[in-house]
Tab-separated table of C-alpha atoms and ligand atoms in Angstrom:
chain	number	residue	atom	x	y	z
K	142	MET	CA	19.602	29.711	-0.749
K	143	LYS	CA	16.650	27.502	0.083
K	144	ILE	CA	13.304	27.625	-1.687
K	145	ASP	CA	9.823	26.331	-0.812
K	146	VAL	CA	9.193	22.845	-2.106
K	147	GLU	CA	6.628	20.059	-2.134
K	148	TYR	CA	7.386	18.440	1.242
K	149	LEU	CA	6.581	14.956	-0.050
K	150	GLU	CA	9.513	15.029	-2.419
K	151	PHE	CA	11.878	15.207	0.552
K	152	MET	CA	10.306	12.248	2.313
K	153	TRP	CA	11.382	10.070	-0.602
K	154	PRO	CA	12.402	7.302	-1.112
K	155	MET	CA	9.524	5.359	0.360
K	156	ARG	CA	8.588	1.716	0.288
K	157	HIS	CA	5.663	0.618	-1.838
K	158	PHE	CA	3.031	-1.858	-0.747
K	159	LEU	CA	0.029	-3.499	-2.338
K	160	ILE	CA	-2.977	-3.254	-0.066
K	161	THR	CA	-5.810	-5.664	-0.711
K	162	CYS	CA	-9.308	-4.964	0.548
K	163	GLY	CA	-12.923	-5.991	0.110
K	164	ALA	CA	-13.755	-9.681	0.028
K	165	ILE	CA	-13.100	-12.687	-2.183
K	166	GLY	CA	-16.129	-13.218	-4.426
K	167	GLU	CA	-17.055	-9.521	-4.292
K	168	ARG	CA	-14.397	-8.111	-6.662
K	169	PRO	CA	-11.731	-7.252	-4.100
K	170	ASP	CA	-9.412	-4.344	-4.856
K	171	ILE	CA	-5.617	-3.903	-4.857
K	172	VAL	CA	-4.185	-0.430	-4.280
K	173	ALA	CA	-0.543	0.692	-4.415
K	174	VAL	CA	0.302	2.525	-1.195
K	175	SER	CA	3.481	4.251	-0.047
K	176	PHE	CA	2.036	6.165	2.890
K	177	CYS	CA	2.281	3.196	5.231
K	178	MET	CA	4.284	2.882	8.436
K	179	PRO	CA	4.494	0.937	11.699
K	180	VAL	CA	3.030	2.851	14.653
K	181	SER	CA	3.331	0.352	17.529
K	182	LYS	CA	5.302	-2.833	18.157
K	183	GLU	CA	3.166	-4.059	21.079
K	184	PRO	CA	0.389	-4.365	20.148
K	185	PRO	CA	1.524	-4.563	16.527
K	186	MET	CA	-0.089	-1.627	14.754
K	187	LEU	CA	0.460	0.100	11.436
K	188	ALA	CA	-1.082	3.100	9.737
K	189	CYS	CA	-1.705	3.844	6.110
K	190	ALA	CA	-3.190	6.880	4.410
K	191	ILE	CA	-5.500	6.368	1.448
K	192	ALA	CA	-7.183	8.996	-0.713
K	193	THR	CA	-10.751	9.637	0.396
K	194	GLY	CA	-12.014	9.280	-3.176
K	195	ALA	CA	-10.263	5.950	-3.805
K	196	HIS	CA	-12.355	2.827	-4.255
K	197	SER	CA	-10.085	1.034	-1.776
K	198	CYS	CA	-10.783	3.688	0.872
K	199	ALA	CA	-14.520	2.971	0.645
K	200	LEU	CA	-13.951	-0.806	0.778
K	201	ILE	CA	-11.713	-0.526	3.852
K	202	GLU	CA	-14.292	1.661	5.584
K	203	THR	CA	-17.038	-0.854	4.803
K	204	HIS	CA	-15.134	-4.008	5.791
K	205	GLY	CA	-12.898	-2.614	8.542
K	206	GLU	CA	-9.981	-4.773	7.437
K	207	PHE	CA	-7.276	-5.047	4.812
K	208	VAL	CA	-4.005	-6.778	3.990
K	209	VAL	CA	-0.647	-5.074	3.448
K	210	ASN	CA	1.239	-7.188	0.884
K	211	VAL	CA	4.973	-6.678	0.327
K	212	PRO	CA	5.821	-6.872	-3.369
K	213	PRO	CA	9.244	-8.023	-4.552
K	214	GLU	CA	11.023	-5.794	-7.055
K	215	GLU	CA	9.841	-7.944	-9.975
K	216	LEU	CA	6.285	-6.696	-9.406
K	217	LYS	CA	7.143	-3.076	-10.256
K	218	LYS	CA	4.866	-3.082	-13.310
K	219	GLN	CA	1.953	-4.517	-11.351
K	220	VAL	CA	2.496	-1.935	-8.572
K	221	TYR	CA	2.209	0.826	-11.165
K	222	TYR	CA	-0.873	-0.813	-12.642
K	223	CYS	CA	-2.596	-1.037	-9.245
K	224	GLY	CA	-1.570	2.545	-8.533
K	225	SER	CA	-2.915	3.985	-11.760
K	226	HIS	CA	-6.268	2.231	-12.180
K	227	THR	CA	-9.311	2.321	-9.940
K	228	GLY	CA	-11.129	-0.711	-8.677
K	229	ALA	CA	-14.325	1.248	-9.217
K	230	GLN	CA	-13.835	0.607	-12.944
K	231	VAL	CA	-11.648	-2.469	-13.329
K	232	ASP	CA	-10.957	-5.757	-11.630
K	233	LYS	CA	-7.297	-5.190	-10.748
K	234	PHE	CA	-6.588	-8.862	-10.051
K	235	GLU	CA	-7.718	-9.613	-13.609
K	236	GLY	CA	-5.956	-6.579	-15.103
K	237	SER	CA	-2.640	-7.120	-13.326
K	238	GLY	CA	-2.549	-10.894	-13.560
K	239	LEU	CA	-1.883	-11.091	-9.808
K	240	THR	CA	-3.380	-14.064	-7.971
K	241	PRO	CA	-5.836	-13.683	-5.066
K	242	VAL	CA	-5.572	-16.366	-2.401
K	243	PRO	CA	-7.541	-16.549	0.849
K	244	ALA	CA	-6.057	-14.757	3.835
K	245	ARG	CA	-5.813	-16.488	7.212
K	246	SER	CA	-8.152	-14.262	9.219
K	247	VAL	CA	-9.720	-11.547	7.048
K	248	ALA	CA	-12.119	-11.602	4.086
K	249	ALA	CA	-9.765	-9.691	1.780
K	250	PRO	CA	-7.473	-11.910	-0.301
K	251	VAL	CA	-3.680	-11.778	-0.160
K	252	VAL	CA	-1.595	-11.321	-3.311
K	253	ASP	CA	0.080	-14.682	-3.826
K	254	GLU	CA	3.075	-13.227	-5.735
K	255	CYS	CA	3.980	-10.954	-2.799
K	256	VAL	CA	6.565	-12.147	-0.298
K	257	ALA	CA	5.061	-11.000	3.000
K	258	HIS	CA	1.590	-10.211	4.246
K	259	MET	CA	0.151	-8.321	7.200
K	260	GLU	CA	-3.523	-8.900	7.864
K	261	CYS	CA	-5.012	-5.889	9.609
K	262	LEU	CA	-8.142	-4.861	11.511
K	263	VAL	CA	-8.939	-1.145	11.457
K	264	ARG	CA	-9.004	0.327	14.973
K	265	GLN	CA	-9.324	4.008	14.029
K	266	ALA	CA	-10.014	5.929	10.820
K	267	VAL	CA	-8.814	9.508	10.997
K	268	PRO	CA	-9.525	12.129	8.307
K	269	THR	CA	-6.297	13.985	7.574
K	270	GLY	CA	-7.085	16.032	4.466
K	271	ASP	CA	-7.244	14.445	1.039
K	272	LYS	CA	-6.481	11.085	2.694
K	273	LYS	CA	-7.993	8.994	5.431
K	274	LEU	CA	-5.520	7.493	7.887
K	275	PHE	CA	-6.355	3.916	8.815
K	276	ILE	CA	-4.729	2.883	12.069
K	277	ALA	CA	-4.918	-0.863	12.246
K	278	GLU	CA	-3.872	-3.830	14.366
K	279	VAL	CA	-1.760	-6.441	12.616
K	280	ILE	CA	-3.453	-9.717	13.527
K	281	GLU	CA	-1.388	-11.976	11.248
K	282	ALA	CA	2.072	-11.430	9.758
K	283	TYR	CA	3.792	-14.046	7.622
K	284	ALA	CA	6.452	-14.152	4.926
K	285	GLU	CA	8.387	-16.472	2.646
K	286	GLU	CA	10.723	-18.618	4.711
K	287	TYR	CA	13.835	-17.649	2.719
K	288	LEU	CA	13.431	-14.034	3.851
K	289	ALA	CA	14.014	-15.084	7.443
K	290	ARG	CA	17.295	-16.674	6.356
K	291	GLY	CA	18.792	-13.366	5.294
K	292	ASP	CA	17.973	-13.068	1.600
K	293	ARG	CA	16.042	-9.861	2.074
K	294	LYS	CA	15.981	-8.219	-1.341
K	295	ILE	CA	12.403	-7.122	-0.863
K	296	ALA	CA	12.504	-3.368	-0.474
K	297	PHE	CA	12.236	-1.207	-3.494
K	298	ALA	CA	11.381	2.366	-4.242
K	299	LEU	CA	10.345	3.340	-7.716
K	300	GLY	CA	13.397	5.449	-8.498
K	301	ASP	CA	12.956	9.181	-8.246
K	302	PHE	CA	10.025	10.934	-6.603
K	303	PRO	CA	7.014	10.157	-8.846
K	304	ARG	CA	5.910	13.687	-9.742
K	305	HIS	CA	3.259	12.343	-12.093
K	306	ILE	CA	1.507	10.859	-9.054
K	307	TYR	CA	2.072	13.424	-6.332
K	308	GLY	CA	2.794	16.577	-8.330
K	309	ALA	CA	5.520	19.092	-7.576
K	310	ARG	CA	5.406	22.528	-6.094
K	311	PHE	CA	8.332	24.898	-6.221
K	312	GLY	CA	8.647	28.523	-5.293
K	313	LYS	CA	6.421	30.456	-2.933
K	314	LYS	CA	2.757	29.438	-2.609
A	459	FMN	C1	3.990	3.667	-6.114
A	459	FMN	C2	2.652	4.240	-5.780
A	459	FMN	C3	2.349	4.601	-4.472
A	459	FMN	C4	1.104	5.143	-4.126
A	459	FMN	N1	0.845	5.467	-2.826
A	459	FMN	C5	-0.388	5.922	-2.470
A	459	FMN	C6	-0.702	6.187	-1.093
A	459	FMN	O1	0.107	5.997	-0.196
A	459	FMN	N2	-1.962	6.620	-0.813
A	459	FMN	C7	-2.914	6.819	-1.785
A	459	FMN	O2	-4.032	7.230	-1.464
A	459	FMN	N3	-2.635	6.571	-3.093
A	459	FMN	C8	-1.406	6.115	-3.444
A	459	FMN	N4	-1.123	5.835	-4.760
A	459	FMN	C9	-2.174	6.045	-5.756
A	459	FMN	C10	-3.246	4.945	-5.716
A	459	FMN	O3	-2.635	3.659	-5.755
A	459	FMN	C11	-4.191	5.136	-6.932
A	459	FMN	O4	-4.885	6.340	-6.766
A	459	FMN	C12	-5.129	3.989	-7.200
A	459	FMN	O5	-5.542	4.098	-8.536
A	459	FMN	C13	-6.359	3.953	-6.319
A	459	FMN	O6	-7.093	2.806	-6.667
A	459	FMN	P1	-8.537	2.485	-6.085
A	459	FMN	O7	-9.477	3.555	-6.604
A	459	FMN	O8	-8.862	1.127	-6.642
A	459	FMN	O9	-8.441	2.501	-4.611
A	459	FMN	C14	0.110	5.316	-5.127
A	459	FMN	C15	0.410	4.950	-6.450
A	459	FMN	C16	1.652	4.413	-6.783
A	459	FMN	C17	1.940	4.005	-8.196
């Protein structure tokens, strides 16, 4: 027997990223994002969906750019912190202890402790429901050299589906 479920639960596990947005000197934000995927290799494009009420969503709309930072597993706690506080109320660089460093081509900082970075320019912003989908061109992509040599322990998913974040729905609607 099969029952109705929350579809998101069956798209798990997902990768987690730290997206930085805003600008250095203007209290940039860091948001934890799992809804992020490549959508074109040539030109290099990715898409990420961010809640319309999130502070980061407003900053990305204003600046038209952001950075996708790839956190190593050791940053699990900081990922949770950035995914459970809003930049509207706190400075998440200060609160998480993560270090902002200038990006190559965008005003948003990169997270120094992350191992790879994709600097992005928004090409389309599409409302999808409770999220806005930012489709963006990757204008810079760089990573720690050792990753290119095969030591690629960078992916992590935070264990089971995080019901406390996305909720759960069982049975008929
Ligand atoms: C592991 C993890 C993944 C998340 N993925 C997303 C996501 O893909 N999209 C989204 O809108 N929020 C996601 N969130 C929730 C946001 O990170 C959270 O709402 C955050 O507080 C928003 O911060 P802001 O108001 O500074 O933008 C995630 C949270 C965690 C912990």
